[in-house]
Amino acid sequence: MSLFDHVLSLGDNALILGQQLSALTGHGPVLEEDIATANIALDLVGEARLWLSLAGEIEGAGRSEDDLAFLRDEIDFRNVLLVEQPNGDFADTMARQFLFDAWHEALLAALCASADPRIAGIAGKCRKEALYHLSHSAGWVIRLGDGTAFSHDRMQQAVRNLWPYTGELFEADAGGTALIGANAGDIRPLWRQRVADTLARAALEVPADRWMQGGGRRGIHSEHMGRLLAEMQHIPRSHPGARW
Amino acid sequence: MTAVVDVLGWLDAVKDPEIPVLSIIDLGIVRAVRQDEGQVTVVITPTYTGCPAMGVIAQDISDTLRAHGVNEARIEIALAPAWTTDWMTERGREALRAYGIAPPVAGTCGALPASVACPRCGSARTGLISRFGSTACKALYRCDDCREPFDHFKCH
Ligand SMILES: [Zn+2]
């Protein structure tokens, strides 16, 4: 992966998850969670703007953050498959968020040491927000997992269903350390520890590592991605240059 | 020639559009003002990455400087070091409290205090209602004495 692809991947993860959470605005299970998902979505879209702007600058072809978000096709998106998995029920949404947050915060923390001040600057800024997201999603994994028999089963099922998408988070990218200052593979122990601790407090089992899905970072996405992009990109593609 | 100290004074009149009692100086987002050969540069840092107020604030800075005859103003966004509520002034904290928002509690960043002094009655018998609020920077609490809900500006 080139530096452009790495930065694009950071932006696409935040963009796609932010888009997914935005779709819950007005549909949260309770008012407080409706506000929470909208706020987390806002943070993630804000983060995506920073990474995509930087990606455009690195590429040097004059593409803006908007061009990259709205005018690329599915095969050119570099996000991991985890973030494009459906919102499902609230357990699915929170399990996805927790598995992502535990990884996202650790990755941003590692990127703070990047030799590239632009990367370190964005990472340092966004890490503070990611830490708050993590405490929120971990709290829900624990409340639902250690709640009623019904909520426990739903959360356990959600974690089990999403587990095959966690392997891709750590796919080794040999050039990562040299290009951006961190290699996703190196943060696996911290992520494992966080997930094991929270799932233990939630009275949930850590699923066994079996077959892991992959491909998102190479542009090979799941069936959910096309519909998601169609909704996200529809206005700018149907009305190029539209403003309000 | 425009003196830096004058610019800082003018910028004190630029308010956070979502919390109009708080100037951008009190908020701690003005990181530097430079003056080179007639060109004034104001360096600001965003609060939250997705905060929609930042665009409005940048526009308000340009408008304010233009109103004082500075037409060559440049606004530079610096991400590092990342903004922290530790940079909020004492005057800003008092203005928040008077406006009904409990100011940030140092040392509670990334988490939330179990109880925050009520900005209306001062009671410590308060509790969290919602970790997120009407804007990215706030959480919602309630007071068990005066029975009113109130916003808390989170430590960040
Ligand atoms: Zn009170």
Coordinates of C-alpha atoms and ligand atoms in Angstrom, one line a residue:
Chain A
M1 CA 0.0 0.0 0.0
S2 CA 1.2 3.5 -0.8
L3 CA 1.1 6.4 1.6
F4 CA -2.0 7.7 -0.3
D5 CA -3.7 4.3 0.3
H6 CA -2.8 4.2 3.9
V7 CA -4.2 7.7 4.6
L8 CA -7.3 6.9 2.4
S9 CA -7.9 3.8 4.5
L10 CA -7.9 5.8 7.7
G11 CA -10.3 8.3 6.2
D12 CA -12.6 5.6 4.7
N13 CA -12.9 3.8 8.0
A14 CA -14.1 6.9 9.7
L15 CA -16.3 8.0 6.8
I16 CA -18.2 4.7 6.4
L17 CA -18.8 4.2 10.1
G18 CA -19.8 7.8 10.4
Q19 CA -22.3 7.4 7.5
Q20 CA -23.7 4.2 9.1
L21 CA -24.2 5.9 12.5
S22 CA -25.8 9.0 10.8
A23 CA -28.5 6.7 9.5
L24 CA -29.5 6.0 13.1
T25 CA -30.3 9.7 13.8
G26 CA -33.9 9.8 14.8
H27 CA -34.0 6.0 15.2
G28 CA -32.0 5.5 18.4
P29 CA -33.5 3.1 20.9
V30 CA -33.7 5.9 23.5
L31 CA -33.2 9.7 23.2
E32 CA -29.8 9.6 24.9
E33 CA -28.5 7.0 22.5
D34 CA -29.9 8.8 19.5
I35 CA -27.9 11.9 20.6
A36 CA -24.9 9.7 21.3
T37 CA -24.8 8.0 17.9
A38 CA -25.3 11.4 16.1
N39 CA -22.4 12.9 18.1
I40 CA -20.1 10.0 17.4
A41 CA -21.1 10.1 13.7
L42 CA -20.2 13.8 13.7
D43 CA -16.7 13.1 15.2
L44 CA -16.1 10.4 12.7
V45 CA -17.1 12.4 9.7
G46 CA -14.9 15.3 11.0
E47 CA -12.0 12.8 11.3
A48 CA -12.7 11.5 7.8
R49 CA -12.5 15.1 6.4
L50 CA -9.1 15.5 7.8
W51 CA -7.7 12.2 6.5
L52 CA -9.3 12.6 3.1
S53 CA -8.0 16.2 2.7
L54 CA -4.6 15.0 3.5
A55 CA -4.9 12.0 1.1
G56 CA -5.9 14.5 -1.6
E57 CA -2.8 16.6 -0.8
I58 CA -0.5 13.6 -0.9
E59 CA -2.0 12.4 -4.2
G60 CA -1.4 15.8 -5.7
A61 CA -4.0 15.4 -8.4
G62 CA -6.3 18.1 -7.1
R63 CA -8.9 15.9 -5.6
S64 CA -10.7 17.4 -2.6
E65 CA -12.1 15.6 0.4
D66 CA -15.5 15.8 -1.3
D67 CA -14.2 14.3 -4.5
L68 CA -12.7 11.4 -2.6
A69 CA -15.8 10.8 -0.5
F70 CA -18.4 11.1 -3.2
L71 CA -16.8 10.4 -6.6
R72 CA -15.0 7.2 -6.0
D73 CA -16.4 3.7 -6.8
E74 CA -16.7 0.8 -4.4
I75 CA -13.4 -0.8 -5.6
D76 CA -11.5 2.3 -4.7
F77 CA -12.6 2.4 -1.1
R78 CA -10.0 1.2 1.4
N79 CA -12.1 0.7 4.6
V80 CA -12.1 -2.5 6.6
L81 CA -15.2 -4.7 6.2
L82 CA -16.2 -4.3 9.8
V83 CA -17.4 -0.7 9.4
E84 CA -19.7 -1.6 6.5
Q85 CA -21.5 -4.3 8.4
P86 CA -25.2 -3.3 8.9
N87 CA -26.4 -1.4 11.9
G88 CA -28.7 -4.4 12.8
D89 CA -30.2 -4.1 16.3
F90 CA -28.6 -2.0 19.0
A91 CA -26.4 -4.9 20.2
D92 CA -25.1 -5.2 16.6
T93 CA -24.4 -1.5 16.4
M94 CA -22.7 -1.4 19.8
A95 CA -20.6 -4.5 19.3
R96 CA -19.4 -3.2 15.9
Q97 CA -18.6 0.2 17.6
F98 CA -16.7 -1.4 20.5
L99 CA -14.6 -3.8 18.3
F100 CA -13.8 -0.8 16.1
D101 CA -13.2 1.8 18.9
A102 CA -10.8 -0.5 20.8
W103 CA -8.8 -0.8 17.6
H104 CA -9.2 2.8 16.4
E105 CA -8.0 4.4 19.6
A106 CA -5.0 2.1 19.7
L107 CA -4.1 2.8 16.1
L108 CA -4.4 6.6 16.5
A109 CA -2.3 6.4 19.7
A110 CA 0.5 4.6 17.7
L111 CA 0.1 7.2 14.8
C112 CA 0.8 10.0 17.3
A113 CA 4.5 8.9 17.0
S114 CA 4.5 9.3 13.2
A115 CA 7.4 11.2 11.7
D116 CA 5.0 12.9 9.4
P117 CA 3.6 15.9 11.5
R118 CA 0.4 15.9 9.4
I119 CA -0.4 12.4 10.4
A120 CA 0.7 12.8 14.0
G121 CA -1.4 16.0 14.3
I122 CA -4.6 14.4 13.0
A123 CA -4.0 11.3 15.2
G124 CA -3.4 13.3 18.3
K125 CA -6.6 15.3 17.7
C126 CA -8.9 12.4 16.9
R127 CA -7.5 10.0 19.6
K128 CA -9.1 12.1 22.3
E129 CA -12.5 11.7 20.7
A130 CA -11.9 8.0 20.1
L131 CA -11.2 7.4 23.7
Y132 CA -14.6 8.8 24.7
H133 CA -16.3 6.7 22.0
L134 CA -14.5 3.6 23.4
S135 CA -15.7 4.2 27.0
H136 CA -19.2 4.6 25.7
S137 CA -19.3 1.5 23.5
A138 CA -17.5 -0.7 26.1
G139 CA -20.1 0.5 28.6
W140 CA -22.9 -0.7 26.4
V141 CA -21.3 -4.1 25.7
I142 CA -21.1 -4.6 29.5
R143 CA -24.6 -3.4 30.2
L144 CA -26.2 -5.6 27.6
G145 CA -23.9 -8.6 28.0
D146 CA -24.3 -8.5 31.8
G147 CA -28.0 -7.5 31.6
T148 CA -31.0 -9.8 31.1
A149 CA -30.7 -13.3 29.5
F150 CA -32.2 -11.8 26.4
S151 CA -29.8 -8.9 26.1
H152 CA -26.9 -11.2 26.9
D153 CA -27.8 -13.6 24.1
R154 CA -28.2 -10.7 21.6
M155 CA -24.8 -9.2 22.5
Q156 CA -23.1 -12.5 22.4
Q157 CA -24.6 -13.2 19.0
A158 CA -23.5 -9.8 17.7
V159 CA -19.9 -10.3 18.9
R160 CA -19.9 -13.8 17.3
N161 CA -21.3 -12.5 14.0
L162 CA -18.8 -9.7 13.8
W163 CA -15.8 -11.6 14.9
P164 CA -14.7 -12.8 11.4
Y165 CA -14.3 -9.2 10.4
T166 CA -11.8 -8.4 13.2
G167 CA -8.9 -10.3 11.5
E168 CA -8.6 -7.7 8.8
L169 CA -7.9 -4.9 11.3
F170 CA -4.5 -6.4 11.8
E171 CA -3.5 -7.5 8.3
A172 CA 0.2 -6.9 8.2
D173 CA 1.2 -4.2 5.9
A174 CA 5.0 -4.4 5.7
G175 CA 5.4 -0.8 4.6
G176 CA 3.0 0.7 7.2
T177 CA 5.6 1.6 9.8
A178 CA 7.9 3.3 7.3
L179 CA 5.1 5.2 5.7
I180 CA 2.8 6.3 8.5
G181 CA 4.7 5.4 11.6
A182 CA 2.6 2.5 12.8
N183 CA 1.8 -1.0 11.7
A184 CA -1.8 -2.3 12.4
G185 CA -0.3 -5.7 13.3
D186 CA 1.6 -4.3 16.2
I187 CA -1.5 -3.1 18.1
R188 CA -3.1 -6.5 18.2
P189 CA -2.0 -7.4 21.7
L190 CA -3.5 -4.2 23.2
W191 CA -6.7 -4.8 21.3
R192 CA -6.9 -8.4 22.4
Q193 CA -6.4 -7.3 26.0
R194 CA -9.1 -4.6 25.8
V195 CA -11.6 -6.9 24.2
A196 CA -10.9 -9.8 26.6
D197 CA -11.2 -7.5 29.6
T198 CA -14.5 -5.9 28.5
L199 CA -16.1 -9.2 27.4
A200 CA -15.1 -10.8 30.7
R201 CA -16.8 -7.9 32.6
A202 CA -19.8 -8.4 30.3
A203 CA -20.0 -12.1 31.0
L204 CA -19.5 -12.8 27.3
E205 CA -17.2 -15.3 25.6
V206 CA -14.4 -14.3 23.3
P207 CA -15.2 -16.1 20.1
A208 CA -12.5 -18.5 18.7
D209 CA -10.4 -17.2 15.9
R210 CA -11.5 -19.2 12.8
W211 CA -11.8 -18.1 9.2
M212 CA -11.3 -14.3 8.9
Q213 CA -12.8 -12.2 6.2
G214 CA -10.6 -9.8 4.4
G215 CA -10.4 -7.7 1.3
G216 CA -11.8 -4.3 2.2
R217 CA -8.5 -2.6 2.3
R218 CA -7.9 -3.9 -1.2
G219 CA -11.3 -2.7 -2.4
I220 CA -13.1 -6.0 -2.3
H221 CA -16.2 -5.2 -0.2
S222 CA -19.2 -7.0 1.2
E223 CA -22.6 -6.8 -0.4
H224 CA -23.7 -4.0 2.0
M225 CA -21.2 -1.5 0.6
G226 CA -22.8 -0.8 -2.7
R227 CA -26.1 0.2 -1.2
L228 CA -24.4 2.3 1.4
L229 CA -22.4 4.2 -1.2
A230 CA -25.4 4.7 -3.4
E231 CA -27.2 6.4 -0.5
M232 CA -24.2 8.4 0.5
Q233 CA -23.1 9.5 -3.0
H234 CA -26.5 9.9 -4.6
I235 CA -26.9 13.7 -4.3
P236 CA -23.4 14.8 -5.4
R237 CA -23.5 12.4 -8.3
S238 CA -27.0 13.3 -9.5
H239 CA -26.4 17.0 -9.1
P240 CA -22.7 17.6 -9.7
G241 CA -21.5 20.7 -8.0
A242 CA -24.8 21.3 -6.2
R243 CA -24.6 23.7 -3.2
W244 CA -26.9 24.9 -0.5
Chain B
M1 CA 0.6 48.7 11.4
T2 CA -1.7 46.5 13.4
A3 CA -0.6 45.6 16.9
V4 CA -1.0 42.0 17.9
V5 CA -2.5 43.1 21.2
D6 CA -5.2 45.1 19.3
V7 CA -6.1 42.0 17.3
L8 CA -6.4 39.9 20.4
G9 CA -8.8 42.5 21.9
W10 CA -10.9 42.5 18.7
L11 CA -11.0 38.7 18.7
D12 CA -12.4 38.7 22.2
A13 CA -15.6 40.1 20.7
V14 CA -15.9 36.9 18.5
K15 CA -18.2 34.5 20.3
D16 CA -18.7 30.8 20.0
P17 CA -21.9 30.7 17.9
E18 CA -23.3 27.9 20.0
I19 CA -22.4 29.3 23.4
P20 CA -22.6 33.1 22.8
V21 CA -21.3 34.0 26.3
L22 CA -17.9 32.4 25.5
S23 CA -15.4 34.4 23.4
I24 CA -13.0 32.4 21.2
I25 CA -10.2 33.8 23.5
D26 CA -11.9 32.3 26.5
L27 CA -12.4 29.1 24.7
G28 CA -8.7 28.8 24.1
I29 CA -8.8 28.2 20.4
V30 CA -6.8 31.3 19.3
R31 CA -3.3 29.9 19.4
A32 CA -1.3 32.7 17.9
V33 CA -1.6 36.0 16.1
R34 CA 1.2 37.0 13.8
Q35 CA 1.8 40.3 12.0
D36 CA 4.2 40.4 9.0
E37 CA 4.3 43.4 6.7
G38 CA 0.7 44.2 6.9
Q39 CA -0.5 40.6 6.7
V40 CA -2.2 39.4 9.9
T41 CA -2.4 35.7 10.5
V42 CA -4.6 34.2 13.1
V43 CA -3.9 30.6 14.1
I44 CA -6.9 28.8 15.5
T45 CA -7.3 25.1 16.6
P46 CA -10.6 23.2 16.3
T47 CA -12.4 22.1 19.4
Y48 CA -13.9 18.8 18.1
T49 CA -13.0 17.6 14.6
G50 CA -16.7 17.6 13.5
C51 CA -17.7 20.8 15.2
P52 CA -19.8 22.7 12.7
A53 CA -19.1 26.0 14.6
M54 CA -15.5 26.1 13.3
G55 CA -16.5 27.4 9.8
V56 CA -18.7 30.1 11.3
I57 CA -15.9 31.1 13.7
A58 CA -13.4 31.4 10.9
Q59 CA -15.8 33.6 9.0
D60 CA -16.5 35.8 12.1
I61 CA -12.8 36.3 12.6
S62 CA -12.4 37.6 9.0
D63 CA -15.4 39.8 9.3
T64 CA -14.3 41.3 12.6
L65 CA -10.8 42.0 11.4
R66 CA -12.2 43.6 8.2
A67 CA -14.4 45.8 10.4
H68 CA -11.2 47.1 12.0
G69 CA -9.6 47.8 8.7
V70 CA -7.6 44.6 8.3
N71 CA -8.4 43.3 4.9
E72 CA -5.4 41.0 4.5
A73 CA -6.2 38.5 7.3
R74 CA -5.2 34.9 6.9
I75 CA -6.7 32.2 9.1
E76 CA -4.5 29.2 9.7
I77 CA -5.8 26.0 11.3
A78 CA -3.4 24.1 13.5
L79 CA -4.3 20.6 14.8
A80 CA -1.3 20.1 17.0
P81 CA -1.1 20.5 19.9
A82 CA -4.7 19.3 20.2
W83 CA -7.1 21.6 21.9
T84 CA -7.8 20.9 25.5
T85 CA -10.4 22.5 27.9
D86 CA -7.4 23.2 30.1
W87 CA -6.9 26.2 27.8
M88 CA -10.2 27.7 28.8
T89 CA -9.8 30.9 30.8
E90 CA -11.0 31.4 34.3
R91 CA -13.3 34.2 33.0
G92 CA -14.7 31.8 30.4
R93 CA -15.4 29.2 33.1
E94 CA -17.3 31.8 35.1
A95 CA -19.2 32.9 32.1
L96 CA -20.3 29.3 31.4
R97 CA -21.5 28.8 34.9
A98 CA -23.5 32.1 34.9
Y99 CA -25.0 30.9 31.6
G100 CA -26.2 27.7 33.2
I101 CA -23.5 25.3 31.9
A102 CA -21.2 23.6 34.4
P103 CA -17.6 24.2 33.3
P104 CA -15.1 21.4 32.6
V105 CA -13.7 19.6 35.6
A106 CA -9.9 19.1 35.2
G107 CA -8.7 15.6 35.2
T108 CA -12.0 14.0 34.0
C109 CA -11.1 13.9 30.3
G110 CA -12.1 10.7 28.5
A111 CA -14.4 9.8 31.3
L112 CA -17.1 11.8 33.2
P113 CA -17.3 13.0 36.8
A114 CA -20.1 11.1 38.7
S115 CA -21.3 14.5 40.0
V116 CA -20.7 18.1 38.8
A117 CA -21.6 21.1 40.9
C118 CA -25.0 22.5 39.7
P119 CA -24.5 25.8 37.9
R120 CA -27.9 27.1 39.3
C121 CA -27.8 26.2 43.0
G122 CA -24.3 24.9 43.5
S123 CA -25.5 21.6 44.9
A124 CA -23.1 18.6 44.5
R125 CA -26.1 16.2 44.5
T126 CA -26.2 15.8 40.8
G127 CA -26.1 12.9 38.4
L128 CA -25.5 12.1 34.7
I129 CA -28.5 11.9 32.4
S130 CA -26.7 11.6 29.0
R131 CA -23.0 11.2 28.1
F132 CA -23.7 13.3 24.9
G133 CA -25.6 16.5 24.6
S134 CA -26.8 19.2 22.2
T135 CA -23.3 19.8 20.9
A136 CA -20.1 17.7 20.8
C137 CA -18.6 19.4 23.8
K138 CA -21.4 18.8 26.3
A139 CA -23.0 16.1 28.4
L140 CA -26.4 16.4 30.3
Y141 CA -26.7 16.2 34.1
R142 CA -29.6 16.8 36.5
C143 CA -29.6 18.4 39.9
D144 CA -31.4 16.5 42.7
D145 CA -31.9 19.6 44.8
C146 CA -33.2 22.3 42.4
R147 CA -34.6 19.5 40.1
E148 CA -33.3 21.2 37.0
P149 CA -31.4 19.5 34.2
F150 CA -28.2 21.3 33.0
D151 CA -25.4 21.0 30.5
H152 CA -21.9 20.2 31.5
F153 CA -19.0 21.2 29.2
K154 CA -16.9 18.0 29.2
C155 CA -13.2 17.9 30.0
H156 CA -11.4 17.3 26.7
Ligands
ZN1 ZN -29.3 22.7 41.4

